[in-house]
Amino acid sequence: MKVRVAIEQAQKKAFATAVDWPGWSRSGKTEELAIDALMAYAERYAPIAKAAGESFDPDKIDVDVVEHVSGGGGTDFGVPEQVTNQDRRPVTPAEATRLAKLVGAALSAFDEIAAKAPEELRKGPRGGGRDTSKIVDHVRGAEQGYARVIGIKRKEFPTSDDDQVNDLRAEMLAIIGAASDGDVIAGKRWTTRYAAHRIAWHALDHAWEIQDRSEPSD
């Protein structure tokens, strides 16, 4: 399976993003290390693809780097922040439906992983890191910010309100699931493809963090 990848390179960090697979984006100090990290997470991304009804074999992947962009401070901080030319491609109705399914699968995976995790997570070497409820609060709070970027106007609500969280996600998925000419959504900053990547990446990045920090240290 050929996987097309965009590289976002800043001074201290690079991101490798699979341009057709929302949420599958990993970082490293160099382009090569970012690609290695992306491939290392293929097996962890496979259940997301499967949940969205996609064929995905993590053992048969051929990387094709199709774009390089310069990153900024956000990249070095740890966020794939650049909208690439790949993100500006038009989105057909069928592609939009596929993107929405993959993003929805990523959000569902986050919920399932968080629900099964212990509240107290293993701390980092300096004792840092949020516990599970704080990560859930962070992810759901970020989703309200993402919704505003793609033109959804809602009053801020408590992140513990499951009904409103689900309603907001449904609105976001409806926007991602609509065909697009590749221009920015609602005249703002994000295109459909970038919105799909960013929302799914954030959910999966923290889902995988919860998984990793639920395990005892070696």
mmCIF file with all atom_site columns, C-alpha atoms in Angstrom:
data_model
loop_
_atom_site.group_PDB
_atom_site.id
_atom_site.type_symbol
_atom_site.label_atom_id
_atom_site.label_alt_id
_atom_site.label_comp_id
_atom_site.label_asym_id
_atom_site.label_entity_id
_atom_site.label_seq_id
_atom_site.pdbx_PDB_ins_code
_atom_site.Cartn_x
_atom_site.Cartn_y
_atom_site.Cartn_z
_atom_site.occupancy
_atom_site.B_iso_or_equiv
_atom_site.pdbx_formal_charge
_atom_site.auth_seq_id
_atom_site.auth_comp_id
_atom_site.auth_asym_id
_atom_site.auth_atom_id
_atom_site.pdbx_PDB_model_num
ATOM 1   C CA . MET A 1 1   ? 0.000   0.000  0.000  1.00 0.00 ? 1   MET A CA 1
ATOM 2   C CA . LYS A 1 2   ? 1.481   3.325  -1.033 1.00 0.00 ? 2   LYS A CA 1
ATOM 3   C CA . VAL A 1 3   ? 1.141   6.016  1.639  1.00 0.00 ? 3   VAL A CA 1
ATOM 4   C CA . ARG A 1 4   ? 1.653   9.591  0.487  1.00 0.00 ? 4   ARG A CA 1
ATOM 5   C CA . VAL A 1 5   ? 3.358   11.703 3.136  1.00 0.00 ? 5   VAL A CA 1
ATOM 6   C CA . ALA A 1 6   ? 3.901   15.434 3.672  1.00 0.00 ? 6   ALA A CA 1
ATOM 7   C CA . ILE A 1 7   ? 6.848   16.624 5.763  1.00 0.00 ? 7   ILE A CA 1
ATOM 8   C CA . GLU A 1 8   ? 6.573   19.709 7.965  1.00 0.00 ? 8   GLU A CA 1
ATOM 9   C CA . GLN A 1 9   ? 10.092  20.704 9.065  1.00 0.00 ? 9   GLN A CA 1
ATOM 10  C CA . ALA A 1 10  ? 10.903  23.310 11.712 1.00 0.00 ? 10  ALA A CA 1
ATOM 11  C CA . GLN A 1 11  ? 14.162  24.051 13.525 1.00 0.00 ? 11  GLN A CA 1
ATOM 12  C CA . LYS A 1 12  ? 13.853  21.409 16.222 1.00 0.00 ? 12  LYS A CA 1
ATOM 13  C CA . LYS A 1 13  ? 11.167  19.040 15.031 1.00 0.00 ? 13  LYS A CA 1
ATOM 14  C CA . ALA A 1 14  ? 9.601   17.533 11.914 1.00 0.00 ? 14  ALA A CA 1
ATOM 15  C CA . PHE A 1 15  ? 6.183   16.013 11.352 1.00 0.00 ? 15  PHE A CA 1
ATOM 16  C CA . ALA A 1 16  ? 5.414   13.267 8.848  1.00 0.00 ? 16  ALA A CA 1
ATOM 17  C CA . THR A 1 17  ? 1.721   13.248 7.943  1.00 0.00 ? 17  THR A CA 1
ATOM 18  C CA . ALA A 1 18  ? -0.067  10.644 5.845  1.00 0.00 ? 18  ALA A CA 1
ATOM 19  C CA . VAL A 1 19  ? -2.029  13.024 3.647  1.00 0.00 ? 19  VAL A CA 1
ATOM 20  C CA . ASP A 1 20  ? -4.905  10.634 2.935  1.00 0.00 ? 20  ASP A CA 1
ATOM 21  C CA . TRP A 1 21  ? -5.262  9.224  6.449  1.00 0.00 ? 21  TRP A CA 1
ATOM 22  C CA . PRO A 1 22  ? -6.546  11.813 8.969  1.00 0.00 ? 22  PRO A CA 1
ATOM 23  C CA . GLY A 1 23  ? -4.877  11.546 12.356 1.00 0.00 ? 23  GLY A CA 1
ATOM 24  C CA . TRP A 1 24  ? -1.882  9.502  11.240 1.00 0.00 ? 24  TRP A CA 1
ATOM 25  C CA . SER A 1 25  ? 0.866   12.047 11.835 1.00 0.00 ? 25  SER A CA 1
ATOM 26  C CA . ARG A 1 26  ? 3.985   11.635 13.974 1.00 0.00 ? 26  ARG A CA 1
ATOM 27  C CA . SER A 1 27  ? 7.006   13.718 14.796 1.00 0.00 ? 27  SER A CA 1
ATOM 28  C CA . GLY A 1 28  ? 10.754  13.339 15.190 1.00 0.00 ? 28  GLY A CA 1
ATOM 29  C CA . LYS A 1 29  ? 13.839  15.510 15.368 1.00 0.00 ? 29  LYS A CA 1
ATOM 30  C CA . THR A 1 30  ? 14.484  14.975 11.652 1.00 0.00 ? 30  THR A CA 1
ATOM 31  C CA . GLU A 1 31  ? 12.470  14.051 8.580  1.00 0.00 ? 31  GLU A CA 1
ATOM 32  C CA . GLU A 1 32  ? 13.856  10.519 8.691  1.00 0.00 ? 32  GLU A CA 1
ATOM 33  C CA . LEU A 1 33  ? 12.976  10.056 12.362 1.00 0.00 ? 33  LEU A CA 1
ATOM 34  C CA . ALA A 1 34  ? 9.481   11.460 11.786 1.00 0.00 ? 34  ALA A CA 1
ATOM 35  C CA . ILE A 1 35  ? 8.892   8.956  8.997  1.00 0.00 ? 35  ILE A CA 1
ATOM 36  C CA . ASP A 1 36  ? 10.219  6.164  11.214 1.00 0.00 ? 36  ASP A CA 1
ATOM 37  C CA . ALA A 1 37  ? 7.770   7.238  13.929 1.00 0.00 ? 37  ALA A CA 1
ATOM 38  C CA . LEU A 1 38  ? 4.914   7.342  11.426 1.00 0.00 ? 38  LEU A CA 1
ATOM 39  C CA . MET A 1 39  ? 5.669   3.788  10.343 1.00 0.00 ? 39  MET A CA 1
ATOM 40  C CA . ALA A 1 40  ? 5.998   2.649  13.950 1.00 0.00 ? 40  ALA A CA 1
ATOM 41  C CA . TYR A 1 41  ? 2.432   3.826  14.547 1.00 0.00 ? 41  TYR A CA 1
ATOM 42  C CA . ALA A 1 42  ? 0.934   2.130  11.479 1.00 0.00 ? 42  ALA A CA 1
ATOM 43  C CA . GLU A 1 43  ? -0.220  -0.824 13.553 1.00 0.00 ? 43  GLU A CA 1
ATOM 44  C CA . ARG A 1 44  ? -1.865  1.510  16.051 1.00 0.00 ? 44  ARG A CA 1
ATOM 45  C CA . TYR A 1 45  ? -3.614  3.423  13.278 1.00 0.00 ? 45  TYR A CA 1
ATOM 46  C CA . ALA A 1 46  ? -4.901  0.244  11.624 1.00 0.00 ? 46  ALA A CA 1
ATOM 47  C CA . PRO A 1 47  ? -7.915  -0.142 14.001 1.00 0.00 ? 47  PRO A CA 1
ATOM 48  C CA . ILE A 1 48  ? -8.988  3.421  13.154 1.00 0.00 ? 48  ILE A CA 1
ATOM 49  C CA . ALA A 1 49  ? -8.938  2.634  9.444  1.00 0.00 ? 49  ALA A CA 1
ATOM 50  C CA . LYS A 1 50  ? -10.763 -0.644 10.025 1.00 0.00 ? 50  LYS A CA 1
ATOM 51  C CA . ALA A 1 51  ? -13.454 1.063  12.124 1.00 0.00 ? 51  ALA A CA 1
ATOM 52  C CA . ALA A 1 52  ? -14.023 3.456  9.213  1.00 0.00 ? 52  ALA A CA 1
ATOM 53  C CA . GLY A 1 53  ? -14.408 0.524  6.805  1.00 0.00 ? 53  GLY A CA 1
ATOM 54  C CA . GLU A 1 54  ? -11.031 0.986  5.127  1.00 0.00 ? 54  GLU A CA 1
ATOM 55  C CA . SER A 1 55  ? -8.594  -1.664 3.946  1.00 0.00 ? 55  SER A CA 1
ATOM 56  C CA . PHE A 1 56  ? -5.303  -1.060 5.742  1.00 0.00 ? 56  PHE A CA 1
ATOM 57  C CA . ASP A 1 57  ? -2.348  -3.431 6.074  1.00 0.00 ? 57  ASP A CA 1
ATOM 58  C CA . PRO A 1 58  ? 0.287   -1.983 8.444  1.00 0.00 ? 58  PRO A CA 1
ATOM 59  C CA . ASP A 1 59  ? 2.838   -4.547 7.270  1.00 0.00 ? 59  ASP A CA 1
ATOM 60  C CA . LYS A 1 60  ? 2.704   -3.544 3.606  1.00 0.00 ? 60  LYS A CA 1
ATOM 61  C CA . ILE A 1 61  ? 3.366   0.168  3.422  1.00 0.00 ? 61  ILE A CA 1
ATOM 62  C CA . ASP A 1 62  ? 5.465   2.046  0.894  1.00 0.00 ? 62  ASP A CA 1
ATOM 63  C CA . VAL A 1 63  ? 6.095   5.690  1.849  1.00 0.00 ? 63  VAL A CA 1
ATOM 64  C CA . ASP A 1 64  ? 5.990   8.314  -0.889 1.00 0.00 ? 64  ASP A CA 1
ATOM 65  C CA . VAL A 1 65  ? 7.021   11.791 0.297  1.00 0.00 ? 65  VAL A CA 1
ATOM 66  C CA . VAL A 1 66  ? 4.986   14.161 -1.865 1.00 0.00 ? 66  VAL A CA 1
ATOM 67  C CA . GLU A 1 67  ? 5.521   17.552 -0.195 1.00 0.00 ? 67  GLU A CA 1
ATOM 68  C CA . HIS A 1 68  ? 7.830   19.496 2.106  1.00 0.00 ? 68  HIS A CA 1
ATOM 69  C CA . VAL A 1 69  ? 6.712   22.613 3.991  1.00 0.00 ? 69  VAL A CA 1
ATOM 70  C CA . SER A 1 70  ? 8.454   24.820 6.523  1.00 0.00 ? 70  SER A CA 1
ATOM 71  C CA . GLY A 1 71  ? 7.094   24.604 10.043 1.00 0.00 ? 71  GLY A CA 1
ATOM 72  C CA . GLY A 1 72  ? 7.114   27.230 12.752 1.00 0.00 ? 72  GLY A CA 1
ATOM 73  C CA . GLY A 1 73  ? 6.990   27.580 16.497 1.00 0.00 ? 73  GLY A CA 1
ATOM 74  C CA . GLY A 1 74  ? 3.882   25.425 16.722 1.00 0.00 ? 74  GLY A CA 1
ATOM 75  C CA . THR A 1 75  ? 5.664   22.622 14.899 1.00 0.00 ? 75  THR A CA 1
ATOM 76  C CA . ASP A 1 76  ? 8.559   22.728 17.345 1.00 0.00 ? 76  ASP A CA 1
ATOM 77  C CA . PHE A 1 77  ? 6.062   22.840 20.209 1.00 0.00 ? 77  PHE A CA 1
ATOM 78  C CA . GLY A 1 78  ? 4.544   19.594 18.928 1.00 0.00 ? 78  GLY A CA 1
ATOM 79  C CA . VAL A 1 79  ? 1.621   20.436 16.630 1.00 0.00 ? 79  VAL A CA 1
ATOM 80  C CA . PRO A 1 80  ? 1.363   19.792 12.861 1.00 0.00 ? 80  PRO A CA 1
ATOM 81  C CA . GLU A 1 81  ? 0.255   23.360 12.182 1.00 0.00 ? 81  GLU A CA 1
ATOM 82  C CA . GLN A 1 82  ? 0.833   23.982 8.467  1.00 0.00 ? 82  GLN A CA 1
ATOM 83  C CA . VAL A 1 83  ? -1.876  23.720 5.821  1.00 0.00 ? 83  VAL A CA 1
ATOM 84  C CA . THR A 1 84  ? -0.099  22.058 2.905  1.00 0.00 ? 84  THR A CA 1
ATOM 85  C CA . ASN A 1 85  ? -0.857  22.024 -0.802 1.00 0.00 ? 85  ASN A CA 1
ATOM 86  C CA . GLN A 1 86  ? -2.070  18.466 -0.271 1.00 0.00 ? 86  GLN A CA 1
ATOM 87  C CA . ASP A 1 87  ? -4.615  19.851 2.192  1.00 0.00 ? 87  ASP A CA 1
ATOM 88  C CA . ARG A 1 88  ? -5.854  22.260 -0.478 1.00 0.00 ? 88  ARG A CA 1
ATOM 89  C CA . ARG A 1 89  ? -6.907  19.520 -2.871 1.00 0.00 ? 89  ARG A CA 1
ATOM 90  C CA . PRO A 1 90  ? -10.613 19.458 -3.756 1.00 0.00 ? 90  PRO A CA 1
ATOM 91  C CA . VAL A 1 91  ? -12.710 16.897 -1.909 1.00 0.00 ? 91  VAL A CA 1
ATOM 92  C CA . THR A 1 92  ? -15.318 14.876 -3.784 1.00 0.00 ? 92  THR A CA 1
ATOM 93  C CA . PRO A 1 93  ? -18.516 13.753 -2.024 1.00 0.00 ? 93  PRO A CA 1
ATOM 94  C CA . ALA A 1 94  ? -17.119 10.214 -1.702 1.00 0.00 ? 94  ALA A CA 1
ATOM 95  C CA . GLU A 1 95  ? -13.806 11.481 -0.309 1.00 0.00 ? 95  GLU A CA 1
ATOM 96  C CA . ALA A 1 96  ? -15.591 13.759 2.134  1.00 0.00 ? 96  ALA A CA 1
ATOM 97  C CA . THR A 1 97  ? -17.655 10.859 3.450  1.00 0.00 ? 97  THR A CA 1
ATOM 98  C CA . ARG A 1 98  ? -14.474 8.833  3.875  1.00 0.00 ? 98  ARG A CA 1
ATOM 99  C CA . LEU A 1 99  ? -12.716 11.637 5.748  1.00 0.00 ? 99  LEU A CA 1
ATOM 100 C CA . ALA A 1 100 ? -15.657 12.075 8.107  1.00 0.00 ? 100 ALA A CA 1
ATOM 101 C CA . LYS A 1 101 ? -15.720 8.343  8.855  1.00 0.00 ? 101 LYS A CA 1
ATOM 102 C CA . LEU A 1 102 ? -12.018 8.325  9.695  1.00 0.00 ? 102 LEU A CA 1
ATOM 103 C CA . VAL A 1 103 ? -12.297 11.379 11.937 1.00 0.00 ? 103 VAL A CA 1
ATOM 104 C CA . GLY A 1 104 ? -15.337 9.880  13.628 1.00 0.00 ? 104 GLY A CA 1
ATOM 105 C CA . ALA A 1 105 ? -13.419 6.654  14.216 1.00 0.00 ? 105 ALA A CA 1
ATOM 106 C CA . ALA A 1 106 ? -10.549 8.611  15.781 1.00 0.00 ? 106 ALA A CA 1
ATOM 107 C CA . LEU A 1 107 ? -12.897 10.458 18.140 1.00 0.00 ? 107 LEU A CA 1
ATOM 108 C CA . SER A 1 108 ? -14.612 7.217  19.118 1.00 0.00 ? 108 SER A CA 1
ATOM 109 C CA . ALA A 1 109 ? -11.252 5.562  19.752 1.00 0.00 ? 109 ALA A CA 1
ATOM 110 C CA . PHE A 1 110 ? -10.271 8.387  22.077 1.00 0.00 ? 110 PHE A CA 1
ATOM 111 C CA . ASP A 1 111 ? -13.496 8.000  24.043 1.00 0.00 ? 111 ASP A CA 1
ATOM 112 C CA . GLU A 1 112 ? -13.120 4.226  24.330 1.00 0.00 ? 112 GLU A CA 1
ATOM 113 C CA . ILE A 1 113 ? -9.471  4.380  25.392 1.00 0.00 ? 113 ILE A CA 1
ATOM 114 C CA . ALA A 1 114 ? -10.123 7.113  27.967 1.00 0.00 ? 114 ALA A CA 1
ATOM 115 C CA . ALA A 1 115 ? -13.131 5.249  29.389 1.00 0.00 ? 115 ALA A CA 1
ATOM 116 C CA . LYS A 1 116 ? -11.047 2.119  30.011 1.00 0.00 ? 116 LYS A CA 1
ATOM 117 C CA . ALA A 1 117 ? -7.992  3.901  31.407 1.00 0.00 ? 117 ALA A CA 1
ATOM 118 C CA . PRO A 1 118 ? -7.177  4.400  35.080 1.00 0.00 ? 118 PRO A CA 1
ATOM 119 C CA . GLU A 1 119 ? -7.628  7.938  36.350 1.00 0.00 ? 119 GLU A CA 1
ATOM 120 C CA . GLU A 1 120 ? -4.043  8.198  37.531 1.00 0.00 ? 120 GLU A CA 1
ATOM 121 C CA . LEU A 1 121 ? -1.526  7.840  34.721 1.00 0.00 ? 121 LEU A CA 1
ATOM 122 C CA . ARG A 1 122 ? 2.176   7.156  34.972 1.00 0.00 ? 122 ARG A CA 1
ATOM 123 C CA . LYS A 1 123 ? 4.066   10.425 35.267 1.00 0.00 ? 123 LYS A CA 1
ATOM 124 C CA . GLY A 1 124 ? 7.020   11.467 33.134 1.00 0.00 ? 124 GLY A CA 1
ATOM 125 C CA . PRO A 1 125 ? 10.632  11.461 34.307 1.00 0.00 ? 125 PRO A CA 1
ATOM 126 C CA . ARG A 1 126 ? 10.103  14.843 36.014 1.00 0.00 ? 126 ARG A CA 1
ATOM 127 C CA . GLY A 1 127 ? 6.704   13.971 37.413 1.00 0.00 ? 127 GLY A CA 1
ATOM 128 C CA . GLY A 1 128 ? 4.710   15.793 34.728 1.00 0.00 ? 128 GLY A CA 1
ATOM 129 C CA . GLY A 1 129 ? 1.661   14.856 32.704 1.00 0.00 ? 129 GLY A CA 1
ATOM 130 C CA . ARG A 1 130 ? -2.111  15.153 33.064 1.00 0.00 ? 130 ARG A CA 1
ATOM 131 C CA . ASP A 1 131 ? -4.236  12.348 34.469 1.00 0.00 ? 131 ASP A CA 1
ATOM 132 C CA . THR A 1 132 ? -7.030  10.858 32.360 1.00 0.00 ? 132 THR A CA 1
ATOM 133 C CA . SER A 1 133 ? -9.862  13.230 33.304 1.00 0.00 ? 133 SER A CA 1
ATOM 134 C CA . LYS A 1 134 ? -7.650  16.241 32.630 1.00 0.00 ? 134 LYS A CA 1
ATOM 135 C CA . ILE A 1 135 ? -6.707  14.875 29.196 1.00 0.00 ? 135 ILE A CA 1
ATOM 136 C CA . VAL A 1 136 ? -10.378 14.309 28.374 1.00 0.00 ? 136 VAL A CA 1
ATOM 137 C CA . ASP A 1 137 ? -11.139 17.877 29.472 1.00 0.00 ? 137 ASP A CA 1
ATOM 138 C CA . HIS A 1 138 ? -8.274  19.171 27.318 1.00 0.00 ? 138 HIS A CA 1
ATOM 139 C CA . VAL A 1 139 ? -9.310  17.257 24.193 1.00 0.00 ? 139 VAL A CA 1
ATOM 140 C CA . ARG A 1 140 ? -12.971 18.213 24.476 1.00 0.00 ? 140 ARG A CA 1
ATOM 141 C CA . GLY A 1 141 ? -12.063 21.821 25.161 1.00 0.00 ? 141 GLY A CA 1
ATOM 142 C CA . ALA A 1 142 ? -9.819  21.883 22.099 1.00 0.00 ? 142 ALA A CA 1
ATOM 143 C CA . GLU A 1 143 ? -12.670 20.535 19.984 1.00 0.00 ? 143 GLU A CA 1
ATOM 144 C CA . GLN A 1 144 ? -14.740 23.596 20.876 1.00 0.00 ? 144 GLN A CA 1
ATOM 145 C CA . GLY A 1 145 ? -11.888 25.751 19.601 1.00 0.00 ? 145 GLY A CA 1
ATOM 146 C CA . TYR A 1 146 ? -11.572 23.674 16.434 1.00 0.00 ? 146 TYR A CA 1
ATOM 147 C CA . ALA A 1 147 ? -15.301 24.024 15.839 1.00 0.00 ? 147 ALA A CA 1
ATOM 148 C CA . ARG A 1 148 ? -15.001 27.806 15.857 1.00 0.00 ? 148 ARG A CA 1
ATOM 149 C CA . VAL A 1 149 ? -12.188 27.649 13.299 1.00 0.00 ? 149 VAL A CA 1
ATOM 150 C CA . ILE A 1 150 ? -14.441 25.766 10.878 1.00 0.00 ? 150 ILE A CA 1
ATOM 151 C CA . GLY A 1 151 ? -17.314 28.209 11.326 1.00 0.00 ? 151 GLY A CA 1
ATOM 152 C CA . ILE A 1 152 ? -19.455 26.619 14.031 1.00 0.00 ? 152 ILE A CA 1
ATOM 153 C CA . LYS A 1 153 ? -20.943 29.212 16.368 1.00 0.00 ? 153 LYS A CA 1
ATOM 154 C CA . ARG A 1 154 ? -21.793 27.806 19.773 1.00 0.00 ? 154 ARG A CA 1
ATOM 155 C CA . LYS A 1 155 ? -21.561 29.125 23.276 1.00 0.00 ? 155 LYS A CA 1
ATOM 156 C CA . GLU A 1 156 ? -18.832 27.480 25.310 1.00 0.00 ? 156 GLU A CA 1
ATOM 157 C CA . PHE A 1 157 ? -20.154 24.600 27.374 1.00 0.00 ? 157 PHE A CA 1
ATOM 158 C CA . PRO A 1 158 ? -18.765 22.322 30.111 1.00 0.00 ? 158 PRO A CA 1
ATOM 159 C CA . THR A 1 159 ? -16.598 19.561 28.688 1.00 0.00 ? 159 THR A CA 1
ATOM 160 C CA . SER A 1 160 ? -18.427 17.124 30.972 1.00 0.00 ? 160 SER A CA 1
ATOM 161 C CA . ASP A 1 161 ? -21.661 17.648 29.000 1.00 0.00 ? 161 ASP A CA 1
ATOM 162 C CA . ASP A 1 162 ? -21.681 14.508 26.848 1.00 0.00 ? 162 ASP A CA 1
ATOM 163 C CA . ASP A 1 163 ? -24.785 15.512 24.895 1.00 0.00 ? 163 ASP A CA 1
ATOM 164 C CA . GLN A 1 164 ? -23.303 18.815 23.805 1.00 0.00 ? 164 GLN A CA 1
ATOM 165 C CA . VAL A 1 165 ? -19.957 17.195 23.032 1.00 0.00 ? 165 VAL A CA 1
ATOM 166 C CA . ASN A 1 166 ? -21.693 14.667 20.788 1.00 0.00 ? 166 ASN A CA 1
ATOM 167 C CA . ASP A 1 167 ? -23.808 17.345 19.104 1.00 0.00 ? 167 ASP A CA 1
ATOM 168 C CA . LEU A 1 168 ? -20.719 19.471 18.439 1.00 0.00 ? 168 LEU A CA 1
ATOM 169 C CA . ARG A 1 169 ? -18.828 16.520 16.995 1.00 0.00 ? 169 ARG A CA 1
ATOM 170 C CA . ALA A 1 170 ? -21.774 15.726 14.738 1.00 0.00 ? 170 ALA A CA 1
ATOM 171 C CA . GLU A 1 171 ? -21.675 19.296 13.422 1.00 0.00 ? 171 GLU A CA 1
ATOM 172 C CA . MET A 1 172 ? -17.929 19.095 12.803 1.00 0.00 ? 172 MET A CA 1
ATOM 173 C CA . LEU A 1 173 ? -18.263 15.761 11.013 1.00 0.00 ? 173 LEU A CA 1
ATOM 174 C CA . ALA A 1 174 ? -21.053 17.158 8.839  1.00 0.00 ? 174 ALA A CA 1
ATOM 175 C CA . ILE A 1 175 ? -18.747 19.971 7.711  1.00 0.00 ? 175 ILE A CA 1
ATOM 176 C CA . ILE A 1 176 ? -15.843 17.596 7.075  1.00 0.00 ? 176 ILE A CA 1
ATOM 177 C CA . GLY A 1 177 ? -18.240 15.251 5.287  1.00 0.00 ? 177 GLY A CA 1
ATOM 178 C CA . ALA A 1 178 ? -19.278 17.872 2.741  1.00 0.00 ? 178 ALA A CA 1
ATOM 179 C CA . ALA A 1 179 ? -17.633 18.123 -0.681 1.00 0.00 ? 179 ALA A CA 1
ATOM 180 C CA . SER A 1 180 ? -15.196 21.016 -1.054 1.00 0.00 ? 180 SER A CA 1
ATOM 181 C CA . ASP A 1 181 ? -13.251 22.858 -3.728 1.00 0.00 ? 181 ASP A CA 1
ATOM 182 C CA . GLY A 1 182 ? -10.237 22.824 -1.406 1.00 0.00 ? 182 GLY A CA 1
ATOM 183 C CA . ASP A 1 183 ? -10.624 26.413 -0.207 1.00 0.00 ? 183 ASP A CA 1
ATOM 184 C CA . VAL A 1 184 ? -10.647 27.315 3.488  1.00 0.00 ? 184 VAL A CA 1
ATOM 185 C CA . ILE A 1 185 ? -13.800 26.570 5.453  1.00 0.00 ? 185 ILE A CA 1
ATOM 186 C CA . ALA A 1 186 ? -16.051 29.519 6.360  1.00 0.00 ? 186 ALA A CA 1
ATOM 187 C CA . GLY A 1 187 ? -13.439 31.957 5.060  1.00 0.00 ? 187 GLY A CA 1
ATOM 188 C CA . LYS A 1 188 ? -11.159 31.193 7.987  1.00 0.00 ? 188 LYS A CA 1
ATOM 189 C CA . ARG A 1 189 ? -7.855  29.226 8.121  1.00 0.00 ? 189 ARG A CA 1
ATOM 190 C CA . TRP A 1 190 ? -8.452  25.505 7.705  1.00 0.00 ? 190 TRP A CA 1
ATOM 191 C CA . THR A 1 191 ? -9.371  23.495 4.642  1.00 0.00 ? 191 THR A CA 1
ATOM 192 C CA . THR A 1 192 ? -11.518 20.370 4.896  1.00 0.00 ? 192 THR A CA 1
ATOM 193 C CA . ARG A 1 193 ? -8.545  18.028 4.675  1.00 0.00 ? 193 ARG A CA 1
ATOM 194 C CA . TYR A 1 194 ? -6.514  19.961 7.231  1.00 0.00 ? 194 TYR A CA 1
ATOM 195 C CA . ALA A 1 195 ? -9.466  20.142 9.634  1.00 0.00 ? 195 ALA A CA 1
ATOM 196 C CA . ALA A 1 196 ? -9.865  16.366 9.340  1.00 0.00 ? 196 ALA A CA 1
ATOM 197 C CA . HIS A 1 197 ? -6.152  15.813 10.009 1.00 0.00 ? 197 HIS A CA 1
ATOM 198 C CA . ARG A 1 198 ? -5.917  18.223 12.925 1.00 0.00 ? 198 ARG A CA 1
ATOM 199 C CA . ILE A 1 199 ? -9.030  17.061 14.763 1.00 0.00 ? 199 ILE A CA 1
ATOM 200 C CA . ALA A 1 200 ? -8.236  13.363 14.332 1.00 0.00 ? 200 ALA A CA 1
ATOM 201 C CA . TRP A 1 201 ? -4.530  13.830 15.142 1.00 0.00 ? 201 TRP A CA 1
ATOM 202 C CA . HIS A 1 202 ? -5.251  15.615 18.402 1.00 0.00 ? 202 HIS A CA 1
ATOM 203 C CA . ALA A 1 203 ? -7.671  12.923 19.553 1.00 0.00 ? 203 ALA A CA 1
ATOM 204 C CA . LEU A 1 204 ? -5.353  10.063 18.602 1.00 0.00 ? 204 LEU A CA 1
ATOM 205 C CA . ASP A 1 205 ? -2.216  11.705 19.937 1.00 0.00 ? 205 ASP A CA 1
ATOM 206 C CA . HIS A 1 206 ? -3.815  11.909 23.373 1.00 0.00 ? 206 HIS A CA 1
ATOM 207 C CA . ALA A 1 207 ? -5.499  8.509  23.088 1.00 0.00 ? 207 ALA A CA 1
ATOM 208 C CA . TRP A 1 208 ? -2.120  6.919  22.455 1.00 0.00 ? 208 TRP A CA 1
ATOM 209 C CA . GLU A 1 209 ? -0.610  8.977  25.265 1.00 0.00 ? 209 GLU A CA 1
ATOM 210 C CA . ILE A 1 210 ? -3.231  7.577  27.655 1.00 0.00 ? 210 ILE A CA 1
ATOM 211 C CA . GLN A 1 211 ? -2.468  4.043  26.482 1.00 0.00 ? 211 GLN A CA 1
ATOM 212 C CA . ASP A 1 212 ? 1.267   4.489  26.898 1.00 0.00 ? 212 ASP A CA 1
ATOM 213 C CA . ARG A 1 213 ? 1.003   6.095  30.300 1.00 0.00 ? 213 ARG A CA 1
ATOM 214 C CA . SER A 1 214 ? -1.457  3.488  31.553 1.00 0.00 ? 214 SER A CA 1
ATOM 215 C CA . GLU A 1 215 ? 1.294   0.899  31.310 1.00 0.00 ? 215 GLU A CA 1
ATOM 216 C CA . PRO A 1 216 ? 3.884   0.381  34.062 1.00 0.00 ? 216 PRO A CA 1
ATOM 217 C CA . SER A 1 217 ? 7.322   1.850  33.355 1.00 0.00 ? 217 SER A CA 1
ATOM 218 C CA . ASP A 1 218 ? 10.108  -0.608 32.577 1.00 0.00 ? 218 ASP A CA 1
#
